[in-house]
Short mmCIF file of N, CA and C and ligand atoms in Angstrom, two decimals:
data_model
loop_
_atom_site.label_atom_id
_atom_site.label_comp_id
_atom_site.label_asym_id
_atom_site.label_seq_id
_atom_site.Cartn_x
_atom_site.Cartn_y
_atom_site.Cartn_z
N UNK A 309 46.67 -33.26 -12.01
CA UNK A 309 45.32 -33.56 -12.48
C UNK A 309 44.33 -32.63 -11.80
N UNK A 310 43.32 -32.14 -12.43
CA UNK A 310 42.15 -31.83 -12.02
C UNK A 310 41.06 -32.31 -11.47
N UNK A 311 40.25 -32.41 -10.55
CA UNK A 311 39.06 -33.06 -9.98
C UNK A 311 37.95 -32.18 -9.47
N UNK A 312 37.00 -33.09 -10.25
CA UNK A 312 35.94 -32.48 -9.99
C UNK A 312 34.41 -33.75 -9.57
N UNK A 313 34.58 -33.65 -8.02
CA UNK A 313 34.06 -34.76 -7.63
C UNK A 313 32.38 -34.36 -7.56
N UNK A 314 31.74 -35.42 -7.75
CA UNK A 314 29.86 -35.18 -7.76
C UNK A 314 29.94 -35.34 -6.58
N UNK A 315 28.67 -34.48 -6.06
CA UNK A 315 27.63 -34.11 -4.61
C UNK A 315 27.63 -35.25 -4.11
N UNK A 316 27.43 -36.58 -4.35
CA UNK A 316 27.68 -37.69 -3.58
C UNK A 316 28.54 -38.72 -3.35
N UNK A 317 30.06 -37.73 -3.96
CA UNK A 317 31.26 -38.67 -3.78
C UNK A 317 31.40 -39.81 -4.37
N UNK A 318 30.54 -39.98 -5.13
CA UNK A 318 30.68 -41.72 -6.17
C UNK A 318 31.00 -41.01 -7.45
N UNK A 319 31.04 -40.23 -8.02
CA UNK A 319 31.56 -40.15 -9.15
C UNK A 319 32.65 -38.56 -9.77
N UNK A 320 33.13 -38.63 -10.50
CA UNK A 320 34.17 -37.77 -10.58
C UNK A 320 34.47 -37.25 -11.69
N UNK A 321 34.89 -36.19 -12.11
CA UNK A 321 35.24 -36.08 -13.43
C UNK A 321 36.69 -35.24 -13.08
N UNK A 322 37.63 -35.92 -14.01
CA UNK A 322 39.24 -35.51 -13.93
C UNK A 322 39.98 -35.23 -15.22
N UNK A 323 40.66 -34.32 -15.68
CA UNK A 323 41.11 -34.29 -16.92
C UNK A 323 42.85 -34.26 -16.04
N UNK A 324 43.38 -35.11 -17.17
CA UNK A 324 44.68 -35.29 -17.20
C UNK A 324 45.36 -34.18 -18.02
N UNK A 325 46.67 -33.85 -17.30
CA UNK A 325 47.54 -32.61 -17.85
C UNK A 325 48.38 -33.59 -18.62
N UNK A 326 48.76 -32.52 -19.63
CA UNK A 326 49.70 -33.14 -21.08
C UNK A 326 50.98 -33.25 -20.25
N UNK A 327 51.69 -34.65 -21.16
CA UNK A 327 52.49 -35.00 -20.77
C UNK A 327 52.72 -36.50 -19.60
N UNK A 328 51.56 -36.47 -18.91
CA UNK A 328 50.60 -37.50 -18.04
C UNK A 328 50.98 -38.93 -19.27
N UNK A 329 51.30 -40.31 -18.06
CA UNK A 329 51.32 -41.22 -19.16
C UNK A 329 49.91 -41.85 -18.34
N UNK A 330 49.09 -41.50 -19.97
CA UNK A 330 47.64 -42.40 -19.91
C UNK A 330 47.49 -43.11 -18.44
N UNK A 331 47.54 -43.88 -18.77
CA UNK A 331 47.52 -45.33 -18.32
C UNK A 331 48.37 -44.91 -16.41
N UNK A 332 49.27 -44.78 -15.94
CA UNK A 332 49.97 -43.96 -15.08
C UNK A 332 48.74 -42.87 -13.95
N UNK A 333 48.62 -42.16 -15.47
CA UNK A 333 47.32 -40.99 -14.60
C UNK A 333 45.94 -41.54 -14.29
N UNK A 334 45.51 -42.71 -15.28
CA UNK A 334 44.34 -43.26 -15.21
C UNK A 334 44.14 -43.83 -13.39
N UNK A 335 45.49 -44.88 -12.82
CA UNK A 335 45.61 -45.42 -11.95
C UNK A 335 45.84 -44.80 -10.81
N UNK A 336 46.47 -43.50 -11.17
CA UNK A 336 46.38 -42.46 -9.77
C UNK A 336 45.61 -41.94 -9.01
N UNK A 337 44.81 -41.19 -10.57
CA UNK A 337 43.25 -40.98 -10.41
C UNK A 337 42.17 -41.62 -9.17
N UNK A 338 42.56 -42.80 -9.85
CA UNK A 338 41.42 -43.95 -9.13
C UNK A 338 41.85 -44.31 -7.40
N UNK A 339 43.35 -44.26 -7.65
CA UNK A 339 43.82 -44.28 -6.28
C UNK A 339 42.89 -43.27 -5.29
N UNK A 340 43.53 -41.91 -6.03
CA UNK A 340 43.24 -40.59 -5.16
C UNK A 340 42.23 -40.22 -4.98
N UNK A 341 41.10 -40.86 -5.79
CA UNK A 341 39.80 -40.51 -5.40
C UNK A 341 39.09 -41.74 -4.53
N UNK A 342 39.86 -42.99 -4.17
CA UNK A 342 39.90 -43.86 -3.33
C UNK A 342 38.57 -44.84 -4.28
N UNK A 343 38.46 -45.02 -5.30
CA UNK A 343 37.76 -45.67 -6.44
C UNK A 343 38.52 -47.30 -6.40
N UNK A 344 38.18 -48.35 -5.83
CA UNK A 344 38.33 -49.84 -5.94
C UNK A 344 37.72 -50.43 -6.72
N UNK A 345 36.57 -50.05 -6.97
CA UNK A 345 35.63 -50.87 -8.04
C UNK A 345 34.55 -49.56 -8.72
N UNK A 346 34.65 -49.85 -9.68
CA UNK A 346 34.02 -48.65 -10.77
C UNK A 346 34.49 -48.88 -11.96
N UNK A 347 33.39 -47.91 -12.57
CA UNK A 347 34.12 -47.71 -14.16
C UNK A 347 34.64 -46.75 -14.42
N UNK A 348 35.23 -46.36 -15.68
CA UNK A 348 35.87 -45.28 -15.76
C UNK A 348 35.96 -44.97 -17.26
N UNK A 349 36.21 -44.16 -18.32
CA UNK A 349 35.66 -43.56 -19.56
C UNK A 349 36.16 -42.56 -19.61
N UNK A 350 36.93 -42.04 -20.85
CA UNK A 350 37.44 -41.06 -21.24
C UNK A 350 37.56 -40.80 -22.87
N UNK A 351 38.08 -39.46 -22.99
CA UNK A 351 37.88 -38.49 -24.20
C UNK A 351 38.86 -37.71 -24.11
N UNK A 352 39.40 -37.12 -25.82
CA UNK A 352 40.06 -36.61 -25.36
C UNK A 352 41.45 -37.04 -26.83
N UNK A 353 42.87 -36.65 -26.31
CA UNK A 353 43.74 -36.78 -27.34
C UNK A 353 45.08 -37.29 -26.97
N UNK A 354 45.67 -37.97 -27.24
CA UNK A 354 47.24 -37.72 -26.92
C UNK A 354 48.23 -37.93 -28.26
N UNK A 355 49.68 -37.61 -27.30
CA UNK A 355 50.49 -37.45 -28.32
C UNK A 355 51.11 -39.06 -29.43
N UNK A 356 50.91 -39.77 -28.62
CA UNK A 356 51.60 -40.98 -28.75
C UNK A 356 50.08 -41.72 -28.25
N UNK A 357 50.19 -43.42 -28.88
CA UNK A 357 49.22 -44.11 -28.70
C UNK A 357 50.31 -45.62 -28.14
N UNK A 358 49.76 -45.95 -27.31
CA UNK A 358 50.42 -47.58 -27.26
C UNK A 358 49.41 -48.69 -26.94
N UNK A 359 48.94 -49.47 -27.86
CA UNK A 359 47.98 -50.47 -27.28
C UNK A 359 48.60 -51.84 -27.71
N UNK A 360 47.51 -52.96 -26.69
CA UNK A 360 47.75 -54.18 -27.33
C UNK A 360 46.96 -55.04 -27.53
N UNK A 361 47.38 -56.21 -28.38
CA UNK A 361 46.22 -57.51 -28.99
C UNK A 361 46.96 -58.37 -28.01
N UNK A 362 45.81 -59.11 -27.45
CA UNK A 362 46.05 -60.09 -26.88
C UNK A 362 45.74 -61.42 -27.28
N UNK A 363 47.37 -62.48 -27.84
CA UNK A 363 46.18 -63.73 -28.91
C UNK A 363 46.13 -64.39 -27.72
N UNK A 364 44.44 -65.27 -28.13
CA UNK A 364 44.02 -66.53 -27.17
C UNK A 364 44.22 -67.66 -27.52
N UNK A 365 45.51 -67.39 -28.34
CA UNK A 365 46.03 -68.64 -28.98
C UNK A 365 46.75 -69.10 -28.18
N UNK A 366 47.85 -68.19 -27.82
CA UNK A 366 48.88 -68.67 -27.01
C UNK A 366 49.20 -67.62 -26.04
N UNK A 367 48.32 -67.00 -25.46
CA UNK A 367 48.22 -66.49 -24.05
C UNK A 367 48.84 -65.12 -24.05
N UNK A 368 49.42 -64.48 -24.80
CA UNK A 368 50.53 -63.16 -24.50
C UNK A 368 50.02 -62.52 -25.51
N UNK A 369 50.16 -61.38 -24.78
CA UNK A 369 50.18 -59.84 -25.43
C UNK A 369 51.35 -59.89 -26.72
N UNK A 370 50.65 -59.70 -28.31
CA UNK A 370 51.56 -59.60 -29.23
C UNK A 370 52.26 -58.17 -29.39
N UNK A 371 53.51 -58.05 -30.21
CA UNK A 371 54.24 -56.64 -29.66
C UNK A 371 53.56 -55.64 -29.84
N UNK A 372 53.60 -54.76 -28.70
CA UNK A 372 53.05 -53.65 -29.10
C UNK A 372 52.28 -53.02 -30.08
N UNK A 373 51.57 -52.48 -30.38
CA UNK A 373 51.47 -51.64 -31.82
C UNK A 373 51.39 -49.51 -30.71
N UNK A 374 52.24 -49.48 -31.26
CA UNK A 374 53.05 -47.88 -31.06
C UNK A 374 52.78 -46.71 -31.92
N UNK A 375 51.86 -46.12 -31.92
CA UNK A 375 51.42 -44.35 -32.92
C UNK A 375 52.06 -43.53 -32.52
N UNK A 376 53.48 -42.77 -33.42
CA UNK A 376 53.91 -41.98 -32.44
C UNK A 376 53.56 -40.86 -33.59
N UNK A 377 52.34 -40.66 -33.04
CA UNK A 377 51.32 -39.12 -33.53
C UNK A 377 50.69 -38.77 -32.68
N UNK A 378 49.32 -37.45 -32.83
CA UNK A 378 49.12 -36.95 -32.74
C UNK A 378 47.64 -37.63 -32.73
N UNK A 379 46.39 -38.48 -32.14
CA UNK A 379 45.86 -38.70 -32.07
C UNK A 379 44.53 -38.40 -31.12
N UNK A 380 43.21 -38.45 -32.05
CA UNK A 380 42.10 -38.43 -31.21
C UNK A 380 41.86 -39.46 -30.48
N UNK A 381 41.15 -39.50 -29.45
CA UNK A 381 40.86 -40.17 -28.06
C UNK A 381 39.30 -40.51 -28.12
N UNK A 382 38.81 -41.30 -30.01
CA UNK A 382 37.75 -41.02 -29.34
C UNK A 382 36.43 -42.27 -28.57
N UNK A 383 37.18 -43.13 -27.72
CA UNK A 383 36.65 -43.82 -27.10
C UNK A 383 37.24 -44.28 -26.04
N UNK A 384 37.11 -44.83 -25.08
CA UNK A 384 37.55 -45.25 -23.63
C UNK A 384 36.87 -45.86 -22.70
N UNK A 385 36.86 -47.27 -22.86
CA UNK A 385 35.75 -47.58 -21.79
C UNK A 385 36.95 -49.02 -20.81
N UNK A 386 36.98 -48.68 -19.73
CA UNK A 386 37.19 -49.22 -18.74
C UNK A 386 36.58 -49.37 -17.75
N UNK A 387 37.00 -50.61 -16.69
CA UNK A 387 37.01 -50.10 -15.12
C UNK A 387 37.90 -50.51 -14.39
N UNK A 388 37.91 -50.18 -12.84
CA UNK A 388 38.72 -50.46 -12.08
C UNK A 388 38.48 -51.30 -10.96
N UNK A 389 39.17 -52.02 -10.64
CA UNK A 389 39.13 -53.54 -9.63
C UNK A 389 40.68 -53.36 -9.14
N UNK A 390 40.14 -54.72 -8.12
CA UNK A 390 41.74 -54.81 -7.25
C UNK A 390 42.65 -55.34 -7.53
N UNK A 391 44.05 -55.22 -7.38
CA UNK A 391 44.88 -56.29 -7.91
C UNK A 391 46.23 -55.96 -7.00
N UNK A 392 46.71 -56.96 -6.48
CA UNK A 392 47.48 -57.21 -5.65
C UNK A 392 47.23 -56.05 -3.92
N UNK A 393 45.70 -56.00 -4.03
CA UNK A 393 45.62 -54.94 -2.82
C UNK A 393 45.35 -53.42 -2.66
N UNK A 394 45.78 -52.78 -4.61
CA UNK A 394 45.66 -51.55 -5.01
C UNK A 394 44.50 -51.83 -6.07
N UNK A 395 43.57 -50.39 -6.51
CA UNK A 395 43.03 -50.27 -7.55
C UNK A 395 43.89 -50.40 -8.60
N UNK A 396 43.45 -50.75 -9.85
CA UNK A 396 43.69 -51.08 -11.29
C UNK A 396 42.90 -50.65 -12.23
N UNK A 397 43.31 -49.69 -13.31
CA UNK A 397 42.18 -50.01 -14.30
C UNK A 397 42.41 -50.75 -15.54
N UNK A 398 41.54 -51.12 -15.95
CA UNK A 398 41.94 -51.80 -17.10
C UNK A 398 40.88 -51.11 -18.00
N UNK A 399 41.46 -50.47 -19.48
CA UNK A 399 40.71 -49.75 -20.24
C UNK A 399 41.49 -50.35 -21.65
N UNK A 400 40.12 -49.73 -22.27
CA UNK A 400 40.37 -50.34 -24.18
C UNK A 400 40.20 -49.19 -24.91
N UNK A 401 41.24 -48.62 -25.70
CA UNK A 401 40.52 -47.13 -26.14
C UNK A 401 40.96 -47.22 -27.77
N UNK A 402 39.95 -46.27 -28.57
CA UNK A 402 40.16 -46.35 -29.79
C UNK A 402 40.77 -44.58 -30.06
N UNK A 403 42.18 -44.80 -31.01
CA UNK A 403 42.81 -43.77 -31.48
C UNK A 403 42.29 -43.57 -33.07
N UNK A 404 42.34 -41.74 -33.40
CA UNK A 404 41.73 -41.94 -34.81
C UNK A 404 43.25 -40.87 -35.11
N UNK A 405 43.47 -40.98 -35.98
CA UNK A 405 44.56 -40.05 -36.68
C UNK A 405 44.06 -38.84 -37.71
N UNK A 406 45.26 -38.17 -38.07
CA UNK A 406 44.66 -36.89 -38.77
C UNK A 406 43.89 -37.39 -40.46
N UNK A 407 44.34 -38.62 -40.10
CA UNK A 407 43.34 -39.28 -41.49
C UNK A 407 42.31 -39.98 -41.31
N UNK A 408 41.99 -39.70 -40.17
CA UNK A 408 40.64 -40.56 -39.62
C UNK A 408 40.45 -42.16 -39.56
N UNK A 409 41.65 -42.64 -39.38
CA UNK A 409 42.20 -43.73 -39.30
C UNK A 409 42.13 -44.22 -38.03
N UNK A 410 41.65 -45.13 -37.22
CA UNK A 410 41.28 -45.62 -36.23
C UNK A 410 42.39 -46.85 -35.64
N UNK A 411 42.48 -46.62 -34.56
CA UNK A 411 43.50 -48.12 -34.05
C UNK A 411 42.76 -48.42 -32.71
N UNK A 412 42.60 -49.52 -32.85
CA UNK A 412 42.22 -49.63 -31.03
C UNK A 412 42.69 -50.46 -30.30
N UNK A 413 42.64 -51.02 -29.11
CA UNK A 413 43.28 -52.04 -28.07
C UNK A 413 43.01 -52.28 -26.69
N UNK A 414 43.96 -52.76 -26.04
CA UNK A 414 43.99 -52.66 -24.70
C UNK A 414 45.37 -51.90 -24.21
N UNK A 415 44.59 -50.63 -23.88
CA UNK A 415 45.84 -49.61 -23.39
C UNK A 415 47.24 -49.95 -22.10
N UNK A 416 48.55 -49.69 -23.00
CA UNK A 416 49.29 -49.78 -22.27
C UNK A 416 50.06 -48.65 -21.43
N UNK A 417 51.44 -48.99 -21.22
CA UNK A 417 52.26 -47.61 -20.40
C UNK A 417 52.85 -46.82 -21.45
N UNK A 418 52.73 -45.82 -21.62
CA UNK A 418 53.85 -45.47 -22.99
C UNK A 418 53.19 -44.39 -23.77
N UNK A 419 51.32 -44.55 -23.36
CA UNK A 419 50.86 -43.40 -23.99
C UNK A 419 50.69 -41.96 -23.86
N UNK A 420 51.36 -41.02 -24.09
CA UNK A 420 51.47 -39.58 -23.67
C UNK A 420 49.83 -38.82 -23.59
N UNK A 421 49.14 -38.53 -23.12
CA UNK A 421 48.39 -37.32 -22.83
C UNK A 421 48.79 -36.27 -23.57
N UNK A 422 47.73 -35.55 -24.47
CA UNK A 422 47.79 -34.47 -24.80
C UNK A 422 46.93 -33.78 -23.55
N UNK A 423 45.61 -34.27 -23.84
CA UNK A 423 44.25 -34.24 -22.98
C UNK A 423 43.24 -34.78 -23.24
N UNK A 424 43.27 -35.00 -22.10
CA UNK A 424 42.31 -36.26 -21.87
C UNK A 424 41.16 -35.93 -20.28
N UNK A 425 39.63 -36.11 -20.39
CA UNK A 425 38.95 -35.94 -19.64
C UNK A 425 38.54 -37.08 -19.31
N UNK A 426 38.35 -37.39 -18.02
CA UNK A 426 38.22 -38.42 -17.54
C UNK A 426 36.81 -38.76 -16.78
N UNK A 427 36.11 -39.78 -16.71
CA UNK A 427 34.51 -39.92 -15.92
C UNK A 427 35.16 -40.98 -15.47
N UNK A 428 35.24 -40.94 -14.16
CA UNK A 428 35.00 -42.44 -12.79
C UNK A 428 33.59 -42.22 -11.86
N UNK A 429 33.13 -43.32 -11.96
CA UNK A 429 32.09 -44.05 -11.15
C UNK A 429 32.26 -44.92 -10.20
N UNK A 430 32.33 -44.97 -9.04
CA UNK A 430 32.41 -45.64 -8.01
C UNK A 430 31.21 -46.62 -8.21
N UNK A 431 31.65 -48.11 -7.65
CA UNK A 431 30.74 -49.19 -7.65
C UNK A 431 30.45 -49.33 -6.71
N UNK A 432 29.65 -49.66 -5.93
CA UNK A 432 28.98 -49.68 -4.22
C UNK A 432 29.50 -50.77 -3.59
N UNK A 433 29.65 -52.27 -4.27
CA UNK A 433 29.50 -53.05 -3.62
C UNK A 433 30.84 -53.18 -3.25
N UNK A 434 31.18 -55.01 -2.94
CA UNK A 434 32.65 -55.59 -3.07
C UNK A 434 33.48 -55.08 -4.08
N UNK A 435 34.81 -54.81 -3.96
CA UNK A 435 35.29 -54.35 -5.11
C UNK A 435 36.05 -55.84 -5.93
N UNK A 436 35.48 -55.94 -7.25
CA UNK A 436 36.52 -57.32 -7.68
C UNK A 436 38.19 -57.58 -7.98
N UNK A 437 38.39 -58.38 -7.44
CA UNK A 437 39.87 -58.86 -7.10
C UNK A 437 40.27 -59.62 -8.35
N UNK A 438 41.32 -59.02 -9.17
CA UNK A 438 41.92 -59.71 -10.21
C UNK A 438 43.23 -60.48 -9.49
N UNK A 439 42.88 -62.25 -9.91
CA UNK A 439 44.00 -63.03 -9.76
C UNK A 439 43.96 -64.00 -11.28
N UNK A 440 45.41 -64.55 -11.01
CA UNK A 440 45.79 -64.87 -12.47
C UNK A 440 45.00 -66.39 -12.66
N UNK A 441 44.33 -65.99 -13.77
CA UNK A 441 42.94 -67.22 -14.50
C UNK A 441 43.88 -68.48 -15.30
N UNK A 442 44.53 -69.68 -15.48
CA UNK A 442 44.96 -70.59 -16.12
C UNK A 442 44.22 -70.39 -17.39
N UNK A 443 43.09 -70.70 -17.66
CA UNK A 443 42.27 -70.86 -18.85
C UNK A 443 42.56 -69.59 -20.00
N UNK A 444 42.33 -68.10 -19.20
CA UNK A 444 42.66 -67.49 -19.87
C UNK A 444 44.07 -66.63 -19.59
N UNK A 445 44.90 -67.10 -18.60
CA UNK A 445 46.07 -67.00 -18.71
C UNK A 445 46.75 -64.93 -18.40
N UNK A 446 45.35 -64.47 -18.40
CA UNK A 446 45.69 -63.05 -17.45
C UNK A 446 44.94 -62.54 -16.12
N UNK A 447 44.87 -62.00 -15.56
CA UNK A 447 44.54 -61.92 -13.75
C UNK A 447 43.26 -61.29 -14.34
N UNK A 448 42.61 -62.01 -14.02
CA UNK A 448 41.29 -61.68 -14.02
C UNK A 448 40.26 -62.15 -12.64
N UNK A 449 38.84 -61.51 -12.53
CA UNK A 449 38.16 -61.22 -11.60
C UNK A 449 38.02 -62.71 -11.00
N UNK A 450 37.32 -62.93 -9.46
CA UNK A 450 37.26 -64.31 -9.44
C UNK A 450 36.50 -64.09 -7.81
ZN1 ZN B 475 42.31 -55.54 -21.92
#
Protein backbone atom coordinates (compact mmCIF):
# COMPACT_ATOMS: atom_id res chain seq x y z
CA UNK A 1 0.00 0.00 0.00
CA UNK A 2 0.78 3.53 -0.44
CA UNK A 3 0.57 6.36 2.23
CA UNK A 4 0.25 9.52 2.19
CA UNK A 5 -0.20 10.94 5.67
CA UNK A 6 -1.57 14.88 6.33
CA UNK A 7 0.78 17.54 8.19
CA UNK A 8 -1.02 16.68 11.33
CA UNK A 9 -1.02 12.96 11.43
CA UNK A 10 -4.90 12.58 11.77
CA UNK A 11 -5.60 11.90 8.43
CA UNK A 12 -4.28 9.87 5.49
CA UNK A 13 -4.76 9.03 2.14
CA UNK A 14 -3.76 5.27 0.93
CA UNK A 15 -4.48 3.55 -2.29
CA UNK A 16 -4.54 -0.17 -2.24
CA UNK A 17 -2.43 -2.31 -4.83
CA UNK A 18 -4.47 -4.77 -7.10
CA UNK A 19 -4.92 -7.90 -5.96
CA UNK A 20 -5.28 -6.50 -2.06
CA UNK A 21 -8.47 -8.20 -0.48
CA UNK A 22 -10.67 -5.00 0.17
CA UNK A 23 -11.67 -5.49 3.31
CA UNK A 24 -7.96 -7.27 4.50
CA UNK A 25 -6.17 -3.94 3.18
CA UNK A 26 -8.88 -1.68 4.58
CA UNK A 27 -7.90 -3.19 8.28
CA UNK A 28 -4.18 -3.04 7.82
CA UNK A 29 -4.29 0.31 6.72
CA UNK A 30 -5.94 1.43 9.85
CA UNK A 31 -3.70 -0.75 11.90
CA UNK A 32 -0.49 0.82 10.32
CA UNK A 33 -1.40 4.14 10.48
CA UNK A 34 -2.33 3.36 14.23
CA UNK A 35 -6.20 4.74 13.40
CA UNK A 36 -8.65 3.19 16.49
CA UNK A 37 -11.42 5.38 15.94
CA UNK A 38 -12.07 7.28 12.64
CA UNK A 39 -13.68 7.17 9.50
CA UNK A 40 -12.64 5.96 6.50
CA UNK A 41 -14.04 6.31 2.58
CA UNK A 42 -13.00 5.09 -0.53
CA UNK A 43 -13.08 5.08 -4.48
CA UNK A 44 -12.04 3.35 -6.83
CA UNK A 45 -12.63 -0.40 -8.59
CA UNK A 46 -12.19 -3.97 -8.06
CA UNK A 47 -12.19 -7.15 -9.64
CA UNK A 48 -14.69 -9.13 -7.73
CA UNK A 49 -17.41 -7.61 -5.33
CA UNK A 50 -18.60 -9.52 -2.09
CA UNK A 51 -21.21 -7.89 0.10
CA UNK A 52 -23.90 -8.60 2.57
CA UNK A 53 -27.71 -8.07 3.74
CA UNK A 54 -28.14 -8.39 7.03
CA UNK A 55 -32.04 -9.58 7.96
CA UNK A 56 -33.32 -8.05 11.35
CA UNK A 57 -35.56 -10.66 11.21
CA UNK A 58 -33.59 -13.26 12.34
CA UNK A 59 -30.22 -11.86 13.14
CA UNK A 60 -27.65 -13.30 10.32
CA UNK A 61 -26.03 -12.21 7.46
CA UNK A 62 -28.09 -13.77 4.35
CA UNK A 63 -25.68 -15.65 1.75
CA UNK A 64 -23.48 -13.71 0.30
CA UNK A 65 -24.28 -11.89 -2.86
CA UNK A 66 -20.75 -12.42 -4.99
CA UNK A 67 -19.91 -10.11 -8.52
CA UNK A 68 -17.34 -11.89 -10.04
CA UNK A 69 -16.68 -8.76 -12.46
CA UNK A 70 -15.13 -6.04 -13.07
CA UNK A 71 -16.67 -3.27 -11.03
CA UNK A 72 -16.77 0.49 -10.16
CA UNK A 73 -16.17 1.49 -6.53
CA UNK A 74 -18.35 4.18 -6.55
CA UNK A 75 -19.06 4.72 -2.91
CA UNK A 76 -17.52 3.76 0.49
CA UNK A 77 -18.34 5.05 3.61
CA UNK A 78 -17.10 3.48 6.79
CA UNK A 79 -15.33 3.71 10.06
CA UNK A 80 -13.13 2.20 12.34
CA UNK A 81 -13.55 1.22 16.15
CA UNK A 82 -12.23 -1.44 18.45
CA UNK A 83 -12.98 -4.89 18.59
CA UNK A 84 -11.50 -7.45 20.57
CA UNK A 85 -8.44 -4.88 21.35
CA UNK A 86 -7.52 -4.24 17.47
CA UNK A 87 -8.95 -1.57 15.05
CA UNK A 88 -11.87 -2.69 12.77
CA UNK A 89 -13.50 -1.20 10.01
CA UNK A 90 -16.70 -1.62 9.17
CA UNK A 91 -17.67 -0.16 5.63
CA UNK A 92 -20.81 -0.27 3.16
CA UNK A 93 -19.84 0.23 -0.43
CA UNK A 94 -21.83 0.50 -3.60
CA UNK A 95 -20.54 -1.55 -6.86
CA UNK A 96 -21.74 -0.30 -10.42
CA UNK A 97 -21.02 -2.70 -13.37
CA UNK A 98 -20.19 -2.17 -17.04
CA UNK A 99 -24.00 -1.69 -17.29
CA UNK A 100 -24.27 0.74 -14.75
CA UNK A 101 -25.92 -1.54 -12.58
CA UNK A 102 -25.39 -0.89 -8.96
CA UNK A 103 -25.16 -3.49 -5.94
CA UNK A 104 -24.49 -2.40 -2.56
CA UNK A 105 -23.94 -3.80 1.11
CA UNK A 106 -21.94 -4.39 3.92
CA UNK A 107 -18.49 -5.31 2.64
CA UNK A 108 -17.04 -8.60 3.17
CA UNK A 109 -13.57 -10.79 2.76
CA UNK A 110 -13.44 -11.99 -0.75
CA UNK A 111 -13.36 -8.67 -2.52
CA UNK A 112 -10.32 -8.28 -4.91
CA UNK A 113 -8.89 -4.68 -5.44
CA UNK A 114 -8.35 -3.54 -8.74
CA UNK A 115 -7.79 0.07 -7.14
CA UNK A 116 -8.92 1.53 -4.75
CA UNK A 117 -7.97 5.02 -2.94
CA UNK A 118 -8.47 5.27 0.35
CA UNK A 119 -9.30 8.60 2.96
CA UNK A 120 -8.85 7.73 6.89
CA UNK A 121 -9.56 10.27 9.50
CA UNK A 122 -8.48 9.79 12.84
CA UNK A 123 -11.12 10.55 15.67
CA UNK A 124 -9.56 12.40 18.72
CA UNK A 125 -11.41 11.10 21.35
CA UNK A 126 -12.09 7.46 23.09
CA UNK A 127 -11.97 5.06 20.46
CA UNK A 128 -15.50 2.94 20.41
CA UNK A 129 -15.40 -0.63 21.47
CA UNK A 130 -17.61 -3.05 19.52
CA UNK A 131 -19.16 -5.85 21.83
CA UNK A 132 -21.86 -8.24 20.86
CA UNK A 133 -25.54 -6.23 21.26
CA UNK A 134 -28.52 -9.14 22.09
CA UNK A 135 -31.18 -6.81 20.57
CA UNK A 136 -29.41 -6.43 17.53
CA UNK A 137 -27.49 -9.52 17.66
CA UNK A 138 -23.95 -8.07 15.99
CA UNK A 139 -20.94 -6.40 18.09
CA UNK A 140 -21.71 -3.22 18.10
CA UNK A 141 -20.49 0.09 19.94
CA UNK A 142 -21.41 0.36 23.70
ZN1 LIG B 1 -22.49 -3.27 8.08
Amino acid sequence: MIVFRSDDGHAAMVRLEPGTDLLDGLNAAAADLGIEAGTVQIVGAVRRLVVAYYDQETLEYLPFHRYDEGMEISGGVGNVSLKDSKPIVHIHVTGANRAGEAFAGHLMTGTEVFMIEAYFRAFGGPAPVREHDETVGLPVWH
